[in-house]
Amino acid sequence: MKKLISFIPVLFLMTGLVAQGPNDKTIANLKAELQIESTSYAKLVAFAAKAKEEGYPQIATLFNATAQSESIHSRHAQSALEKMGIDMDIMKPEFTVKSTAENLQDAINEENAKATNMYPGYITSAKAENVIDAIKTFTWASNTEKKHIEFYKTALAAIKDKKVADLPAFYWICPKCGNTFNEATPSEKCPFCYTPREKYVKVM
């Protein structure tokens, strides 16, 4: 196995664009995903630095792990766009870093918005337009965000209960779909994309 060491509602307006071509809605959604997940990556890296500064190394590791996952989602969006002959310049990420507890709540809010509102709509549009690569990236991202929500909730509760030391010291990332595991021994194959465990990336 390899070893490696805010909520953005305005972008959801992309789903409401009127399609002018056979794949225009999915293209707009892929562009939105690329921007949103790129911003998430930058934000989570900053959140990790703040957690480390506040003496929460386990939460810093969590943020670094989920950042790696979000970067995989953004790469999938970019790849899908490139296959469709679409180039996109990513806007400079904008976000605010607060306390680690506040940052965890921010991450929970964002992931919940993605998993319950954004990605389900994106998947529906991609299926209607039969864009296979988009269906894959949207589905993998949606499933992964649901797991991230639970990790963040557990970390936030650990801060409140003063049990941060009990949180995992490392995570595994599936390099193909971004699935994130907090088990010492994760599943033999990724349940989302069937990548074998020996290819998982360890983040610690």
Coordinates of N, CA and C in Angstrom, one line a residue:
M1 N 0.8 -1.2 0.0 CA 0.0 0.0 0.0 C 0.9 1.3 0.0
K2 N 0.5 2.3 -0.7 CA 1.2 3.5 -0.8 C 1.0 4.3 0.5
K3 N 2.0 5.1 0.9 CA 1.9 5.9 2.1 C 2.2 7.3 1.7
L4 N 1.4 8.2 2.1 CA 1.5 9.6 2.0 C 1.3 10.3 3.3
I5 N 2.5 10.9 3.4 CA 2.2 11.5 4.6 C 0.7 11.8 4.8
S6 N -16.6 26.8 2.4 CA -17.9 27.0 3.1 C -19.0 26.8 2.2
F7 N -19.2 25.7 2.8 CA -20.4 25.6 2.0 C -20.4 26.6 0.9
I8 N -20.7 26.2 -0.4 CA -20.6 27.2 -1.5 C -21.9 27.1 -2.3
P9 N -23.1 27.6 -1.7 CA -24.4 27.4 -2.3 C -24.5 28.1 -3.7
V10 N -23.8 29.2 -3.9 CA -23.9 29.9 -5.1 C -23.7 29.1 -6.3
L11 N -22.8 28.1 -6.2 CA -22.4 27.3 -7.4 C -23.5 26.3 -7.7
F12 N -24.4 26.1 -6.8 CA -25.5 25.2 -7.1 C -26.4 25.8 -8.2
L13 N -26.3 27.1 -8.4 CA -27.1 27.7 -9.5 C -26.7 27.2 -10.8
M14 N -25.5 26.5 -10.9 CA -25.1 26.0 -12.2 C -26.1 24.9 -12.7
T15 N -26.8 24.2 -11.8 CA -27.7 23.2 -12.2 C -28.9 23.7 -12.9
G16 N -29.2 25.0 -12.7 CA -30.4 25.6 -13.2 C -30.2 26.2 -14.6
L17 N -29.0 26.1 -15.2 CA -28.8 26.6 -16.5 C -29.7 25.9 -17.6
V18 N -30.1 26.7 -18.5 CA -30.9 26.1 -19.6 C -30.0 25.4 -20.6
A19 N -30.2 24.1 -20.8 CA -29.3 23.4 -21.7 C -29.5 23.9 -23.2
Q20 N -28.4 24.1 -23.9 CA -28.4 24.5 -25.3 C -27.9 23.3 -26.2
G21 N -27.4 22.3 -25.6 CA -26.9 21.2 -26.4 C -27.2 19.9 -25.7
P22 N -26.8 18.7 -26.2 CA -27.2 17.4 -25.6 C -26.6 17.2 -24.3
N23 N -25.4 17.8 -24.0 CA -24.8 17.6 -22.7 C -24.5 18.8 -21.9
D24 N -25.2 19.9 -22.2 CA -24.9 21.2 -21.6 C -25.1 21.2 -20.1
K25 N -26.2 20.6 -19.6 CA -26.4 20.6 -18.2 C -25.3 19.8 -17.4
T26 N -24.9 18.7 -18.0 CA -23.9 17.9 -17.3 C -22.5 18.6 -17.4
I27 N -22.3 19.3 -18.5 CA -21.0 20.1 -18.6 C -21.0 21.2 -17.5
A28 N -22.1 21.9 -17.4 CA -22.2 22.9 -16.3 C -22.0 22.3 -15.0
N29 N -22.6 21.1 -14.7 CA -22.4 20.5 -13.4 C -21.0 20.0 -13.2
L30 N -20.3 19.5 -14.2 CA -18.9 19.1 -14.1 C -18.1 20.3 -13.8
K31 N -18.3 21.4 -14.4 CA -17.6 22.6 -14.1 C -17.8 23.1 -12.7
A32 N -19.0 23.0 -12.2 CA -19.3 23.3 -10.8 C -18.6 22.4 -9.9
E33 N -18.6 21.1 -10.2 CA -18.0 20.1 -9.3 C -16.5 20.4 -9.2
L34 N -15.9 20.7 -10.4 CA -14.4 21.0 -10.4 C -14.1 22.2 -9.5
Q35 N -14.9 23.2 -9.6 CA -14.6 24.4 -8.8 C -14.9 24.1 -7.3
I36 N -16.0 23.5 -7.0 CA -16.4 23.2 -5.6 C -15.4 22.3 -4.9
E37 N -15.0 21.2 -5.6 CA -14.1 20.2 -5.0 C -12.7 20.8 -4.9
S38 N -12.3 21.6 -5.9 CA -10.9 22.2 -5.8 C -10.9 23.2 -4.6
T39 N -12.0 23.9 -4.4 CA -12.1 24.8 -3.2 C -12.1 24.0 -1.9
S40 N -12.8 22.9 -1.9 CA -12.9 22.0 -0.7 C -11.5 21.5 -0.4
Y41 N -10.7 21.1 -1.4 CA -9.3 20.6 -1.1 C -8.5 21.7 -0.4
A42 N -8.5 22.9 -1.0 CA -7.7 24.0 -0.4 C -8.2 24.3 1.0
K43 N -9.5 24.3 1.2 CA -10.1 24.7 2.5 C -9.7 23.6 3.5
L44 N -9.8 22.4 3.2 CA -9.5 21.3 4.1 C -8.0 21.2 4.5
V45 N -7.2 21.6 3.6 CA -5.7 21.6 3.9 C -5.5 22.8 4.9
A46 N -6.2 23.9 4.7 CA -6.1 25.0 5.7 C -6.7 24.6 7.0
F47 N -7.8 23.9 7.0 CA -8.4 23.4 8.2 C -7.5 22.4 9.0
A48 N -6.8 21.6 8.2 CA -5.8 20.7 8.8 C -4.7 21.5 9.6
A49 N -4.2 22.5 8.9 CA -3.2 23.3 9.6 C -3.7 24.0 10.9
K50 N -4.9 24.4 10.8 CA -5.5 25.0 12.0 C -5.7 24.0 13.1
A51 N -6.1 22.8 12.8 CA -6.3 21.8 13.8 C -4.9 21.4 14.4
K52 N -3.9 21.3 13.6 CA -2.6 21.0 14.2 C -2.1 22.1 15.1
E53 N -2.4 23.4 14.7 CA -2.0 24.5 15.5 C -2.8 24.5 16.8
E54 N -4.0 24.0 16.9 CA -4.8 24.0 18.1 C -4.5 22.7 18.9
G55 N -3.6 21.9 18.5 CA -3.3 20.7 19.2 C -4.2 19.5 19.0
Y56 N -4.7 19.4 17.8 CA -5.6 18.3 17.4 C -5.0 17.5 16.2
P57 N -3.9 16.8 16.4 CA -3.3 16.1 15.3 C -4.1 15.1 14.6
Q58 N -5.0 14.4 15.4 CA -5.9 13.4 14.8 C -6.9 14.1 13.8
I59 N -7.4 15.2 14.2 CA -8.3 15.9 13.3 C -7.6 16.5 12.1
A60 N -6.4 17.0 12.3 CA -5.6 17.4 11.2 C -5.4 16.3 10.2
T61 N -5.2 15.1 10.7 CA -5.0 13.9 9.8 C -6.4 13.7 9.0
L62 N -7.5 13.8 9.7 CA -8.8 13.6 9.1 C -9.0 14.7 8.0
F63 N -8.7 15.9 8.3 CA -8.8 16.9 7.2 C -7.9 16.7 6.0
N64 N -6.7 16.3 6.3 CA -5.7 16.0 5.2 C -6.2 14.8 4.4
A65 N -6.8 13.8 5.0 CA -7.3 12.6 4.3 C -8.5 13.0 3.4
T66 N -9.4 13.8 4.0 CA -10.6 14.2 3.2 C -10.2 15.1 2.1
A67 N -9.2 15.9 2.3 CA -8.7 16.8 1.3 C -8.2 16.0 0.1
Q68 N -7.4 14.9 0.4 CA -6.9 14.1 -0.7 C -8.1 13.5 -1.5
S69 N -9.2 13.1 -0.8 CA -10.4 12.5 -1.4 C -11.0 13.5 -2.3
E70 N -11.1 14.8 -1.9 CA -11.8 15.8 -2.7 C -10.9 16.1 -3.9
S71 N -9.6 16.0 -3.8 CA -8.8 16.3 -4.9 C -9.0 15.2 -6.0
I72 N -9.3 14.0 -5.6 CA -9.6 13.0 -6.6 C -10.9 13.3 -7.3
H73 N -11.9 13.8 -6.6 CA -13.1 14.1 -7.2 C -13.0 15.3 -8.2
S74 N -12.1 16.2 -7.9 CA -11.9 17.3 -8.8 C -11.2 16.9 -10.0
R75 N -10.2 15.9 -9.9 CA -9.5 15.4 -11.0 C -10.4 14.7 -12.0
H76 N -11.4 13.9 -11.4 CA -12.3 13.2 -12.2 C -13.2 14.2 -13.0
A77 N -13.6 15.2 -12.4 CA -14.4 16.2 -13.1 C -13.6 16.8 -14.2
Q78 N -12.4 17.2 -14.0 CA -11.5 17.8 -15.0 C -11.3 16.8 -16.1
S79 N -11.1 15.5 -15.8 CA -10.9 14.5 -16.8 C -12.1 14.3 -17.7
A80 N -13.3 14.3 -17.1 CA -14.5 14.1 -17.8 C -14.7 15.3 -18.8
L81 N -14.4 16.5 -18.3 CA -14.6 17.7 -19.2 C -13.6 17.6 -20.3
E82 N -12.3 17.2 -20.1 CA -11.3 17.1 -21.1 C -11.8 16.1 -22.2
K83 N -12.4 15.0 -21.8 CA -12.8 14.0 -22.8 C -13.9 14.6 -23.7
M84 N -14.6 15.6 -23.1 CA -15.7 16.2 -23.9 C -15.2 17.5 -24.7
G85 N -13.9 17.7 -24.6 CA -13.3 18.8 -25.3 C -13.5 20.2 -24.6
I86 N -13.7 20.1 -23.3 CA -14.0 21.4 -22.6 C -12.8 21.7 -21.7
D87 N -12.3 23.0 -21.8 CA -11.3 23.5 -20.9 C -12.0 24.4 -19.9
M88 N -11.4 24.5 -18.7 CA -12.0 25.4 -17.7 C -10.9 26.0 -16.8
D89 N -10.9 27.3 -16.6 CA -10.0 27.9 -15.6 C -10.7 27.9 -14.2
I90 N -10.0 27.4 -13.2 CA -10.5 27.3 -11.9 C -10.3 28.7 -11.2
M91 N -11.4 29.2 -10.6 CA -11.3 30.5 -9.9 C -10.5 30.3 -8.6
K92 N -9.9 31.3 -8.1 CA -9.1 31.2 -6.9 C -10.1 30.8 -5.7
P93 N -9.7 29.8 -5.0 CA -10.6 29.4 -3.8 C -10.7 30.5 -2.8
E94 N -11.9 30.6 -2.3 CA -12.2 31.6 -1.2 C -12.9 30.9 -0.1
F95 N -12.4 31.0 1.1 CA -13.0 30.4 2.3 C -12.5 31.1 3.5
T96 N -13.1 30.8 4.7 CA -12.7 31.3 5.9 C -12.3 30.2 6.9
V97 N -11.2 30.4 7.6 CA -10.7 29.4 8.6 C -11.1 30.0 10.0
K98 N -11.8 29.2 10.7 CA -12.2 29.6 12.1 C -11.5 28.6 13.1
S99 N -12.2 28.4 14.2 CA -11.7 27.4 15.1 C -11.9 26.0 14.6
T100 N -11.2 25.0 15.1 CA -11.4 23.6 14.5 C -12.8 23.1 14.7
A101 N -13.5 23.4 15.8 CA -14.8 23.0 16.0 C -15.7 23.6 15.0
E102 N -15.5 24.9 14.7 CA -16.3 25.6 13.7 C -16.0 25.1 12.3
N103 N -14.8 24.8 12.1 CA -14.4 24.2 10.8 C -15.0 22.9 10.5
L104 N -15.1 22.1 11.6 CA -15.8 20.8 11.4 C -17.2 20.9 11.1
Q105 N -17.9 21.9 11.7 CA -19.3 22.1 11.4 C -19.5 22.7 10.0
D106 N -18.6 23.5 9.6 CA -18.6 24.0 8.2 C -18.5 22.8 7.2
A107 N -17.5 21.9 7.5 CA -17.3 20.8 6.7 C -18.6 19.9 6.6
I108 N -19.2 19.7 7.8 CA -20.4 18.9 7.9 C -21.5 19.5 7.0
N109 N -21.7 20.8 7.1 CA -22.7 21.5 6.3 C -22.5 21.4 4.8
E110 N -21.2 21.6 4.4 CA -20.9 21.5 3.0 C -21.1 20.1 2.5
E111 N -20.6 19.1 3.2 CA -20.8 17.7 2.7 C -22.2 17.3 2.7
N112 N -23.0 17.7 3.6 CA -24.4 17.4 3.6 C -25.1 18.0 2.4
A113 N -24.7 19.3 2.1 CA -25.3 19.9 0.9 C -25.0 19.2 -0.4
K114 N -23.7 18.8 -0.4 CA -23.3 18.0 -1.6 C -24.1 16.7 -1.8
A115 N -24.1 15.9 -0.7 CA -24.6 14.6 -0.7 C -26.1 14.5 -0.8
T116 N -26.8 15.5 -0.3 CA -28.3 15.5 -0.3 C -28.9 16.3 -1.4
N117 N -28.2 17.4 -1.8 CA -28.8 18.3 -2.8 C -28.1 18.3 -4.2
M118 N -26.8 18.6 -4.1 CA -26.0 18.8 -5.3 C -25.9 17.5 -6.1
Y119 N -25.2 16.5 -5.6 CA -24.9 15.3 -6.4 C -26.1 14.5 -6.9
P120 N -27.1 14.4 -6.1 CA -28.3 13.7 -6.6 C -28.9 14.3 -7.9
G121 N -28.9 15.7 -7.9 CA -29.4 16.4 -9.1 C -28.4 16.2 -10.2
Y122 N -27.1 16.3 -9.9 CA -26.1 16.1 -11.0 C -26.2 14.7 -11.6
I123 N -26.4 13.7 -10.8 CA -26.5 12.3 -11.2 C -27.8 12.1 -12.1
T124 N -28.9 12.7 -11.7 CA -30.1 12.6 -12.5 C -29.9 13.3 -13.9
S125 N -29.2 14.4 -14.0 CA -29.0 15.1 -15.2 C -28.0 14.3 -16.1
A126 N -26.9 13.7 -15.5 CA -26.0 13.0 -16.2 C -26.6 11.7 -16.8
K127 N -27.5 11.1 -16.1 CA -28.2 9.9 -16.6 C -29.1 10.2 -17.7
A128 N -29.8 11.4 -17.6 CA -30.7 11.8 -18.7 C -29.9 12.1 -20.0
E129 N -28.7 12.6 -19.8 CA -27.8 13.0 -21.0 C -26.9 11.9 -21.3
N130 N -26.9 10.8 -20.5 CA -26.1 9.6 -20.8 C -24.6 9.9 -20.9
V131 N -24.1 10.6 -19.9 CA -22.7 10.9 -19.8 C -22.1 10.0 -18.8
I132 N -21.5 8.9 -19.2 CA -21.1 7.8 -18.3 C -20.0 8.3 -17.3
D133 N -19.0 9.0 -17.8 CA -17.9 9.5 -16.9 C -18.5 10.4 -15.8
A134 N -19.4 11.2 -16.2 CA -20.0 12.1 -15.2 C -20.8 11.3 -14.2
I135 N -21.6 10.3 -14.6 CA -22.4 9.5 -13.7 C -21.4 8.9 -12.6
K136 N -20.3 8.4 -13.1 CA -19.3 7.7 -12.2 C -18.8 8.7 -11.2
T137 N -18.3 9.9 -11.7 CA -17.6 10.8 -10.7 C -18.7 11.4 -9.7
F138 N -19.9 11.7 -10.2 CA -20.9 12.2 -9.3 C -21.3 11.2 -8.3
T139 N -21.5 9.9 -8.7 CA -21.9 8.9 -7.8 C -20.8 8.6 -6.7
W140 N -19.6 8.4 -7.2 CA -18.5 8.2 -6.3 C -18.3 9.3 -5.3
A141 N -18.4 10.5 -5.7 CA -18.3 11.7 -4.8 C -19.4 11.7 -3.8
S142 N -20.6 11.5 -4.3 CA -21.8 11.5 -3.4 C -21.7 10.5 -2.3
N143 N -21.3 9.3 -2.7 CA -21.2 8.2 -1.7 C -20.1 8.5 -0.7
T144 N -19.0 9.1 -1.1 CA -17.9 9.4 -0.3 C -18.2 10.5 0.7
E145 N -18.9 11.6 0.2 CA -19.3 12.7 1.1 C -20.1 12.2 2.3
K146 N -20.9 11.2 2.0 CA -21.8 10.7 3.1 C -20.9 10.1 4.3
K147 N -19.8 9.5 3.9 CA -18.9 8.9 4.9 C -18.1 10.1 5.6
H148 N -17.7 11.1 4.8 CA -17.0 12.2 5.4 C -17.9 12.9 6.5
I149 N -19.2 13.0 6.2 CA -20.1 13.6 7.2 C -20.0 12.9 8.6
E150 N -20.0 11.6 8.5 CA -19.9 10.9 9.8 C -18.6 11.0 10.5
F151 N -17.5 11.1 9.7 CA -16.2 11.3 10.3 C -16.1 12.6 11.0
Y152 N -16.6 13.6 10.3 CA -16.6 15.0 10.9 C -17.5 15.1 12.2
K153 N -18.6 14.4 12.1 CA -19.5 14.5 13.3 C -18.8 13.8 14.5
T154 N -18.1 12.7 14.2 CA -17.4 12.0 15.3 C -16.3 12.8 15.8
A155 N -15.6 13.5 15.0 CA -14.5 14.4 15.4 C -15.1 15.6 16.2
L156 N -16.2 16.2 15.8 CA -16.8 17.3 16.5 C -17.2 16.8 17.9
A157 N -17.8 15.7 18.0 CA -18.3 15.1 19.3 C -17.0 14.9 20.2
A158 N -15.9 14.4 19.6 CA -14.7 14.1 20.4 C -14.2 15.4 21.0
I159 N -14.3 16.5 20.3 CA -13.8 17.8 20.9 C -14.7 18.1 22.1
K160 N -16.0 18.0 21.9 CA -16.9 18.4 23.0 C -16.7 17.5 24.2
D161 N -16.4 16.2 23.9 CA -16.3 15.2 25.0 C -14.8 15.1 25.5
K162 N -13.9 15.9 24.9 CA -12.5 15.8 25.2 C -11.9 14.4 25.0
K163 N -12.3 13.8 23.9 CA -11.8 12.5 23.6 C -11.1 12.5 22.2
V164 N -10.5 13.5 21.8 CA -9.9 13.6 20.5 C -8.8 12.6 20.3
A165 N -8.1 12.2 21.4 CA -7.0 11.3 21.4 C -7.5 9.9 20.9
D166 N -8.8 9.7 21.1 CA -9.4 8.4 20.7 C -9.7 8.3 19.2
L167 N -9.6 9.4 18.5 CA -9.9 9.4 17.0 C -8.8 8.6 16.3
P168 N -9.1 8.1 15.1 CA -8.0 7.4 14.3 C -6.8 8.3 14.0
A169 N -5.7 7.6 14.0 CA -4.4 8.3 13.7 C -4.1 8.3 12.2
F170 N -4.8 7.5 11.4 CA -4.6 7.5 10.0 C -5.8 7.0 9.3
Y171 N -5.8 7.3 8.0 CA -7.0 6.9 7.1 C -6.4 6.3 5.8
W172 N -7.3 5.5 5.2 CA -7.0 5.0 3.8 C -7.9 5.7 2.8
I173 N -7.2 6.0 1.6 CA -8.0 6.6 0.5 C -7.9 5.7 -0.7
C174 N -9.0 5.4 -1.3 CA -9.0 4.7 -2.6 C -8.6 5.7 -3.6
P175 N -7.5 5.4 -4.4 CA -7.0 6.4 -5.3 C -7.8 6.5 -6.6
K176 N -8.8 5.6 -6.8 CA -9.6 5.7 -8.0 C -10.8 6.5 -7.8
C177 N -11.5 6.3 -6.7 CA -12.8 7.0 -6.5 C -12.8 8.0 -5.3
G178 N -11.8 8.0 -4.5 CA -11.7 8.9 -3.3 C -12.4 8.3 -2.1
N179 N -12.9 7.1 -2.1 CA -13.5 6.5 -0.9 C -12.5 6.6 0.2
T180 N -13.0 6.9 1.4 CA -12.2 7.1 2.6 C -12.5 6.1 3.7
F181 N -11.5 5.5 4.2 CA -11.7 4.5 5.3 C -11.0 4.9 6.6
N182 N -11.7 4.7 7.7 CA -11.1 5.0 9.0 C -10.7 3.7 9.8
E183 N -10.9 2.6 9.1 CA -10.5 1.3 9.8 C -9.0 1.0 9.7
A184 N -8.5 0.3 10.7 CA -7.1 -0.1 10.6 C -6.9 -1.1 9.4
T185 N -7.9 -1.9 9.2 CA -7.8 -2.9 8.1 C -9.1 -2.6 7.3
P186 N -9.0 -1.8 6.2 CA -10.2 -1.5 5.4 C -10.6 -2.7 4.5
S187 N -11.8 -2.6 3.9 CA -12.3 -3.7 3.0 C -11.3 -4.1 2.0
E188 N -11.3 -5.4 1.6 CA -10.4 -6.0 0.7 C -10.5 -5.3 -0.7
K189 N -11.7 -4.9 -1.1 CA -11.9 -4.2 -2.3 C -12.8 -3.0 -2.0
C190 N -12.6 -1.9 -2.7 CA -13.4 -0.7 -2.5 C -14.8 -1.0 -2.9
P191 N -15.8 -0.8 -2.0 CA -17.2 -1.1 -2.4 C -17.8 -0.2 -3.4
F192 N -17.1 0.9 -3.7 CA -17.6 1.9 -4.7 C -17.1 1.6 -6.1
C193 N -15.8 1.3 -6.2 CA -15.2 1.1 -7.5 C -14.4 -0.2 -7.7
Y194 N -14.4 -1.0 -6.6 CA -13.8 -2.3 -6.6 C -12.2 -2.3 -6.8
T195 N -11.6 -1.2 -6.5 CA -10.2 -1.1 -6.4 C -9.6 -2.0 -5.3
P196 N -8.6 -2.8 -5.5 CA -8.1 -3.7 -4.5 C -7.4 -2.9 -3.4
R197 N -7.5 -3.5 -2.2 CA -6.9 -2.8 -1.0 C -5.5 -2.4 -1.1
E198 N -4.7 -3.3 -1.8 CA -3.2 -3.0 -1.8 C -2.9 -1.7 -2.6
K199 N -3.9 -1.1 -3.3 CA -3.7 0.2 -4.0 C -4.1 1.4 -3.1
Y200 N -4.7 1.1 -2.0 CA -5.2 2.3 -1.1 C -4.0 3.1 -0.7
V201 N -4.2 4.4 -0.5 CA -3.2 5.3 0.0 C -3.4 5.6 1.5
K202 N -2.4 5.5 2.2 CA -2.5 5.7 3.7 C -2.1 7.2 4.0
V203 N -3.0 7.9 4.7 CA -2.7 9.3 5.1 C -2.6 9.3 6.6
M204 N -1.5 9.8 7.1 CA -1.3 9.9 8.5 C -0.5 11.1 8.9

